[in-house]
Coordinates of C-alpha atoms in Angstrom, one line a residue:
X216 CA -8.7 -4.5 43.4
X217 CA -4.9 -4.1 44.3
X218 CA -3.0 -1.0 43.5
X219 CA -1.1 -2.8 40.6
X220 CA -4.1 -3.7 39.0
X221 CA -5.7 0.1 39.3
X222 CA -2.2 1.5 38.2
X223 CA -2.5 -1.1 35.2
X224 CA -5.9 -0.2 34.0
X225 CA -5.2 3.5 35.0
X226 CA -2.0 3.5 32.2
X227 CA -3.9 1.2 30.0
X228 CA -6.9 3.8 29.9
X229 CA -4.4 6.7 29.2
X230 CA -2.6 4.6 26.5
X231 CA -6.0 4.1 24.7
X232 CA -6.8 7.9 25.1
X233 CA -3.6 8.7 23.8
X234 CA -3.7 6.2 20.6
X235 CA -7.4 7.2 19.9
X236 CA -6.7 10.9 20.0
X237 CA -3.3 10.7 18.1
X238 CA -1.9 13.4 20.3
X239 CA 1.6 11.2 20.3
X240 CA 2.7 8.8 17.7
X241 CA 1.9 5.4 18.2
X242 CA 5.4 4.1 18.9
X243 CA 6.0 6.7 21.5
X244 CA 2.5 5.9 23.2
X245 CA 3.7 2.1 23.4
X246 CA 6.9 3.0 25.0
X247 CA 5.5 5.3 27.5
X248 CA 3.0 2.9 28.5
X249 CA 5.9 0.4 29.0
X250 CA 8.0 3.0 31.0
X251 CA 5.1 3.8 33.0
X252 CA 4.4 0.1 34.0
X253 CA 8.1 -0.4 35.0
X254 CA 8.3 3.1 36.8
X255 CA 5.2 2.0 39.0
X256 CA 6.6 -1.3 39.7
X257 CA 3.8 -3.2 37.8
X258 CA 6.2 -4.6 35.6
X259 CA 9.7 -5.8 36.3
X260 CA 12.5 -4.6 34.0
X261 CA 13.3 -7.8 33.0
X262 CA 9.7 -8.9 32.1
X263 CA 9.3 -5.7 30.3
X264 CA 12.1 -6.1 28.1
X265 CA 11.7 -10.2 27.5
X266 CA 9.3 -9.4 24.6
X267 CA 11.8 -7.5 22.6
X268 CA 13.3 -11.1 22.1
X269 CA 10.8 -12.9 20.4
X270 CA 10.7 -13.6 16.8
X271 CA 7.1 -12.5 16.3
X272 CA 7.6 -9.1 18.0
X273 CA 10.8 -8.7 15.7
X274 CA 8.7 -9.6 12.7
X275 CA 6.1 -7.0 13.6
X276 CA 8.7 -4.3 13.9
X277 CA 10.3 -5.3 10.6
X278 CA 6.9 -5.2 9.0
X279 CA 6.4 -1.5 10.5
X280 CA 9.7 -0.5 9.3
X281 CA 9.1 -1.7 6.0
X282 CA 5.9 -0.2 5.7
X283 CA 7.0 3.2 6.6
X284 CA 9.7 2.9 4.0
X285 CA 6.8 1.8 1.4
X286 CA 4.7 5.2 2.4
X287 CA 8.1 7.4 2.8
X288 CA 9.1 6.6 -0.7
X289 CA 6.1 6.9 -2.7
X290 CA 5.8 3.5 -3.5
X291 CA 2.4 3.0 -1.7
X292 CA 0.8 6.0 -3.5
X293 CA 2.3 4.7 -7.0
X294 CA 0.4 1.2 -6.1
X295 CA -2.9 3.0 -5.4
X296 CA -3.0 4.7 -8.4
X297 CA -2.2 1.6 -10.6
X298 CA -4.6 -0.6 -8.9
X299 CA -7.3 2.5 -9.3
X300 CA -6.1 2.6 -12.9
X301 CA -6.9 -0.9 -13.3
X302 CA -9.9 -1.4 -11.3
X303 CA -11.9 2.1 -11.6
X304 CA -14.6 2.9 -9.6
X305 CA -15.5 -0.9 -9.1
X306 CA -14.7 -2.2 -5.6
X307 CA -14.8 -6.1 -6.5
X308 CA -12.2 -5.1 -9.4
X309 CA -10.0 -3.5 -6.8
X310 CA -10.3 -6.3 -4.3
X311 CA -9.4 -8.4 -7.1
X312 CA -6.1 -6.7 -8.4
X313 CA -5.1 -6.6 -4.5
X314 CA -5.4 -9.9 -4.3
X315 CA -3.4 -10.9 -7.1

């Protein structure tokens, strides 16, 4: 194995460890992994930042922002209580309500 491959695998292993243990927030772990890949020379800076210009990445970022807003405003909890009120303890009904 070459040095860049070893560095990439090491960074990936540390990233997975941090994501699984949740010692840091996942967004911080992702940015640290990107910075580590650029700092070690595994990725060139233009290649590392290229993904931020693609539409799917922007859509995923928007989904994260929207979901954080829904959770922080308490709307997700209210929605969950409503589903629970309608479905009770029946899993099939809960799935049906969520599908609607």
